[in-house]
Short mmCIF file of C-alpha atoms and ligand atoms in Angstrom, two decimals:
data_model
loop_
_atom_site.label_atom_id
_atom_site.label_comp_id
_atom_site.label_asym_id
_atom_site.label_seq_id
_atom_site.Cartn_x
_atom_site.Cartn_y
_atom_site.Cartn_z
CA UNK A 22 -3.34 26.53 -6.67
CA UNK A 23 -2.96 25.05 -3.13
CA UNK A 24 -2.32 27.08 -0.54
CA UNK A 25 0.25 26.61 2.24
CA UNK A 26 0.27 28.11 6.13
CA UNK A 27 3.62 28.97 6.85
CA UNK A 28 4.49 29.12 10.95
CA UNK A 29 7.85 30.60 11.54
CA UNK A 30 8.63 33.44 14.23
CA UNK A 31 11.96 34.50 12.53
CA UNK A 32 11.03 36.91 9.86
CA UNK A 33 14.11 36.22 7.86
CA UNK A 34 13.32 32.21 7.81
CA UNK A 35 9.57 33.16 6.65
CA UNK A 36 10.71 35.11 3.99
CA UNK A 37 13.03 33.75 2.14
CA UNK A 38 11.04 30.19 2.74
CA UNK A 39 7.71 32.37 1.45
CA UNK A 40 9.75 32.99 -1.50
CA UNK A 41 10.56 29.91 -2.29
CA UNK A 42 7.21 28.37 -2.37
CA UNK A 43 5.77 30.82 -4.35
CA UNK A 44 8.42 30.13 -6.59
CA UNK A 45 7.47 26.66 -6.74
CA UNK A 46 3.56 28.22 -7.31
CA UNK A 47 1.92 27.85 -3.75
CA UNK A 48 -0.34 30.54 -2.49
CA UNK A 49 1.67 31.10 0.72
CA UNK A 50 0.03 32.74 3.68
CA UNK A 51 2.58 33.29 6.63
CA UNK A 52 2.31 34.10 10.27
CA UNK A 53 5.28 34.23 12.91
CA UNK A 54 2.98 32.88 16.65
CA UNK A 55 0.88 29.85 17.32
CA UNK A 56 -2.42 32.00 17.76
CA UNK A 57 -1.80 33.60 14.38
CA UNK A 58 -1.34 30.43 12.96
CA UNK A 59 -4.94 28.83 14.75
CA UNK A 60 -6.63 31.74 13.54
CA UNK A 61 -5.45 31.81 9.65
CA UNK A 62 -5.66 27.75 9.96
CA UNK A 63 -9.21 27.98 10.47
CA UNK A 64 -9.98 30.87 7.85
CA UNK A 65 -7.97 29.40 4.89
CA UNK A 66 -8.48 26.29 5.29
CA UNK A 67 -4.46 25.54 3.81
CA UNK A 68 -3.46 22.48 1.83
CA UNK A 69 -0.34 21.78 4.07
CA UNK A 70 1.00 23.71 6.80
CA UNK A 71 4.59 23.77 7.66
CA UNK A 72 5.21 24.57 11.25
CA UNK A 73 7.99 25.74 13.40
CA UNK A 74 8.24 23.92 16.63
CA UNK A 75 10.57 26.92 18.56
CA UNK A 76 7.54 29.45 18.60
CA UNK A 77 7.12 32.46 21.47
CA UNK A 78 4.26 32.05 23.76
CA UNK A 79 2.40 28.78 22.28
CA UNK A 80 5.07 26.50 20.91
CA UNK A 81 4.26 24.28 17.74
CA UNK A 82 3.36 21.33 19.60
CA UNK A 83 0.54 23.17 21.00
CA UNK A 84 0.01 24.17 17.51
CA UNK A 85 0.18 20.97 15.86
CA UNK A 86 -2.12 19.19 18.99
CA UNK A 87 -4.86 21.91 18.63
CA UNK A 88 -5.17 21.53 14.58
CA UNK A 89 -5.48 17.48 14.56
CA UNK A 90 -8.41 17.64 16.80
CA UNK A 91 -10.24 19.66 14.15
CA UNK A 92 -8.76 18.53 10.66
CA UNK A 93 -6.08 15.87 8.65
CA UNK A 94 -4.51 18.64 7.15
CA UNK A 95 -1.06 17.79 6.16
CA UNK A 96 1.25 19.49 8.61
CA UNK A 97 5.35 19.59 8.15
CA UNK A 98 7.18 20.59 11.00
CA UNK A 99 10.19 22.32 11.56
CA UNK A 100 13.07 21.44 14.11
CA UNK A 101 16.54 21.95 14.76
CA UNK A 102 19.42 19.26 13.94
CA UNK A 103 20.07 18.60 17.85
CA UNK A 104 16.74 17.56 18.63
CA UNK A 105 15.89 14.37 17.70
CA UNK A 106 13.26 13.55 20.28
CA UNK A 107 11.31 16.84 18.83
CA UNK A 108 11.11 14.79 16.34
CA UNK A 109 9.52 11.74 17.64
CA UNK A 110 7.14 14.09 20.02
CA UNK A 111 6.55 16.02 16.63
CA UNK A 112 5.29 13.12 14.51
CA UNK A 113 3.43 11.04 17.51
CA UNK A 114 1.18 14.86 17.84
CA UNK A 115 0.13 14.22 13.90
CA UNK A 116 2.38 15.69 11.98
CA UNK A 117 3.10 13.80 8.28
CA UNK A 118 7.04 14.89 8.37
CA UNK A 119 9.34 16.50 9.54
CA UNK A 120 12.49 18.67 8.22
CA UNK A 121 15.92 19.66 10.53
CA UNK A 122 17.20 22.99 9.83
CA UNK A 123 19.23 24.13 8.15
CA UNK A 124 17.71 22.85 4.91
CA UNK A 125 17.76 23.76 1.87
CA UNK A 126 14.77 25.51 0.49
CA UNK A 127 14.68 22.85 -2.72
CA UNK A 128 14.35 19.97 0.24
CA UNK A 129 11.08 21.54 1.66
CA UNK A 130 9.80 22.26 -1.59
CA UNK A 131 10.42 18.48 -2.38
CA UNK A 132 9.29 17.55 0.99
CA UNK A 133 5.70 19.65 0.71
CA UNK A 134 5.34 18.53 -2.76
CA UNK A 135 5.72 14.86 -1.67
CA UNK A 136 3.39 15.18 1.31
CA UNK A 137 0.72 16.92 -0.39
CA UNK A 138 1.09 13.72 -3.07
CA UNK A 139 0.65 11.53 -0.18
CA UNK A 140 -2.06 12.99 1.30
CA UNK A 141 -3.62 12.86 -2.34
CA UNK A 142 -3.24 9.07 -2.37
CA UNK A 143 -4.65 8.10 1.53
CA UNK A 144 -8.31 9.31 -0.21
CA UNK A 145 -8.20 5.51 -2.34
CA UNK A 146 -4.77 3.46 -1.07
CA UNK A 147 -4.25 1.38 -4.04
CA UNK A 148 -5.11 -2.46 -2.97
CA UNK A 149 -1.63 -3.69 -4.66
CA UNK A 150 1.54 -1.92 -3.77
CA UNK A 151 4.60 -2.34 -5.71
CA UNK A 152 8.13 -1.18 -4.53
CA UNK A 153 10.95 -2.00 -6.70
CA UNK A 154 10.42 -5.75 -6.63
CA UNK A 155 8.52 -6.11 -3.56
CA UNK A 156 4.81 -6.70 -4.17
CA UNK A 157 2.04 -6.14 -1.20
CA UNK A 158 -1.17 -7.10 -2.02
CA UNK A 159 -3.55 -5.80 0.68
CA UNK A 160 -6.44 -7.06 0.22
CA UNK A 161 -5.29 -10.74 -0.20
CA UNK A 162 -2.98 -10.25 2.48
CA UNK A 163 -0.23 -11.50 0.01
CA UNK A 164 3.41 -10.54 0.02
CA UNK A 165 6.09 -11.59 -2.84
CA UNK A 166 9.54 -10.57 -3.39
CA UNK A 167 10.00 -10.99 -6.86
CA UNK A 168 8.51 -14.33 -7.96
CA UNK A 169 9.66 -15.75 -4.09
CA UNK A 170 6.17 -15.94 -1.64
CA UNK A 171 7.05 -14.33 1.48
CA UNK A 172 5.11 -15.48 4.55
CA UNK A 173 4.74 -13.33 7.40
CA UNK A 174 3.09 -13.49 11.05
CA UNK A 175 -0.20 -11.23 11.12
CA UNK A 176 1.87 -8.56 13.38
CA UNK A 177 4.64 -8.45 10.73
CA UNK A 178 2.09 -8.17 8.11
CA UNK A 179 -0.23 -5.48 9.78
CA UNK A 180 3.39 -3.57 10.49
CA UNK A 181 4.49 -3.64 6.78
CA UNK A 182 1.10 -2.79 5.34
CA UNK A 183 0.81 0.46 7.91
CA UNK A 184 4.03 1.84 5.85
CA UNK A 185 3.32 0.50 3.05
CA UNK A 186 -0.23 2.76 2.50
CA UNK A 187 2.43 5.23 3.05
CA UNK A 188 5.65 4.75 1.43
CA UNK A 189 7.85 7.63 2.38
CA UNK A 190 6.27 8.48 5.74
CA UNK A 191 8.40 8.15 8.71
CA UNK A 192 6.68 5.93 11.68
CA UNK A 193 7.86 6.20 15.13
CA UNK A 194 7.86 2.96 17.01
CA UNK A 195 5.30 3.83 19.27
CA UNK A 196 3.03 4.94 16.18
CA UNK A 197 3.77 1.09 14.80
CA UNK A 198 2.73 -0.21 17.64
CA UNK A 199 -0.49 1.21 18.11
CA UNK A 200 -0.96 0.30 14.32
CA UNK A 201 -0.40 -3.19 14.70
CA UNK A 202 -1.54 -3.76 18.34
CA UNK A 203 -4.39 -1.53 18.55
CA UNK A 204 -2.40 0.00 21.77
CA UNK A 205 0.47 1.19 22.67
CA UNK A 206 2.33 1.41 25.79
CA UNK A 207 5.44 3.88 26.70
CA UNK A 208 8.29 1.85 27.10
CA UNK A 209 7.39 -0.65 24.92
CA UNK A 210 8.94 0.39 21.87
CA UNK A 211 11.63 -1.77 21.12
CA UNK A 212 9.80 -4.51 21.00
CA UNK A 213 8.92 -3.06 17.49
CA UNK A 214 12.49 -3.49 16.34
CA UNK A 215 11.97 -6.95 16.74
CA UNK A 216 9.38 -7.63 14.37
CA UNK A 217 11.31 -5.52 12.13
CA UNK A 218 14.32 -7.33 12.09
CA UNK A 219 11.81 -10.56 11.81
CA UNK A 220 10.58 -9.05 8.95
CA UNK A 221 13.76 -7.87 7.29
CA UNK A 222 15.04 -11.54 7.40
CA UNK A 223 11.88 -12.56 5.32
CA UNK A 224 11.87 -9.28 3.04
CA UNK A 225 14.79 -8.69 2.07
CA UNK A 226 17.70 -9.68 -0.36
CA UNK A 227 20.43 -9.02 2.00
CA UNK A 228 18.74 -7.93 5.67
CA UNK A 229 22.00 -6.66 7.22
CA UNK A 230 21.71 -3.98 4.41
CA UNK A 231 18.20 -3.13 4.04
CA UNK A 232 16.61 -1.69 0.82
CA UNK A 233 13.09 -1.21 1.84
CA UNK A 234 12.16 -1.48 5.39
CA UNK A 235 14.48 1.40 6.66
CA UNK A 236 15.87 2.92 9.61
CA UNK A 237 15.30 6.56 10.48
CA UNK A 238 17.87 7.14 13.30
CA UNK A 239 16.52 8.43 16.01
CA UNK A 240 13.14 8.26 15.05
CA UNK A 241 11.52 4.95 13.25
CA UNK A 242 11.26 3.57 10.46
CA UNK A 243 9.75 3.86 6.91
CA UNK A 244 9.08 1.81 3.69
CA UNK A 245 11.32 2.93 0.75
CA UNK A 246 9.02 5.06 -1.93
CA UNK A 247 8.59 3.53 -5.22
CA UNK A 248 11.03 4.35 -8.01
CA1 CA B 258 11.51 29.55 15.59
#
């Protein structure tokens, strides 16, 4: 049974999402502050831990920065609807995803089960990916849509492999571009949504409406998951 750290301050929010994963048959262990949630972290060792961002005292940022310097565990955070550059700050500190309240308890439950399936998967990446008919062999370096080659520039194909090892994930731009550059500078961002739309114009059927490399508003981008 895996076992999941809930963070969340409002006790009314913990418990009815408590009940829900147990439902869904996690082991649940749930605290309401950012030290509780450091200390049961390091005695349970959790699965996945979905965090709360709006904590008292130590807010889950602080959270979130102080777990990925000791461990990969998969960590979902919490924010509200308004705050899109929580977000951003949210996934550039570690975290796999991220869900806007209010949501529905059957979207986290999908969300944890999909990130703890991820997280399964980044022990052996596959070396060929296949997404609907786009085919990325990694090792090769080798890219077909359908039975059409697709050539891309090493940057486009370093940028599509990084989502493609996980299809799903939401990247921020400034995560891309350390992926593909090795570094990455504030402020240069954008210059990621050019080598997407570079990349959409080779990939895809129709590029003004994208069906794999999507748009996260606000936030990045992501590969669509397989079927
Ligand atoms: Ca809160």
């Amino acid at each position: 049974m895996k076992t999941i750290l809930l963070v969340e301050d409002e006790p009314r929010m913990r418990q009815v999402v408590r009940a829900y994963l147990e439902q869904a048959g996690f082991r649940v262990i749930a605290v309401g502050d950012g030290p509780s949630a450091l200390h049961a972290f390091r005695r349970e060792q959790p699965d996945l831990i979905v965090l709360d961002l709006m904590l008292p005292g130590m807010d889950g940022f602080e959270v979130c920065r102080t777990i990925r310097r000791e461990s990969g565990v998969p960590i979902i955070i919490l924010t509200a609807r308004v705050e899109e550059e929580d977000r951003v700050v949210g996934l550039e500190l570690g975290a796999d995803d991220y869900i806007t309240k209010p949501f529905s308890p059957r979207e986290l439950v999908a969300r944890v089960r999909a990130v703890l399936r991820r997280a399964q998967g980044e022990v052996a990446p596959p070396a060929v990916i296949r997404i609907g008919d786009l085919t990325i062999d990694l090792e090769r370096r080798e890219v077909r849509m359908g039975e059409r080659e697709v050539h891309l520039t090493p940057t486009e194909f370093e940028l599509l492999a990084t989502m493609a090892r996980h299809p799903g994930r939401v990247f921020t731009r400034l995560q891309l571009l350390e992926r593909v550059q090795g570094v990455a500078y504030e402020g240069y961002e954008r210059t990621i949504d050019a080598h997407i739309k570079n990349l959409r114009q080779k990939l895809e059927p129709d590029p003004k409406n994208p069906q794999y490399v999507l748009t996260v508003y606000g936030v990045g981008y992501k590969l669509r998951e397989a079927d």
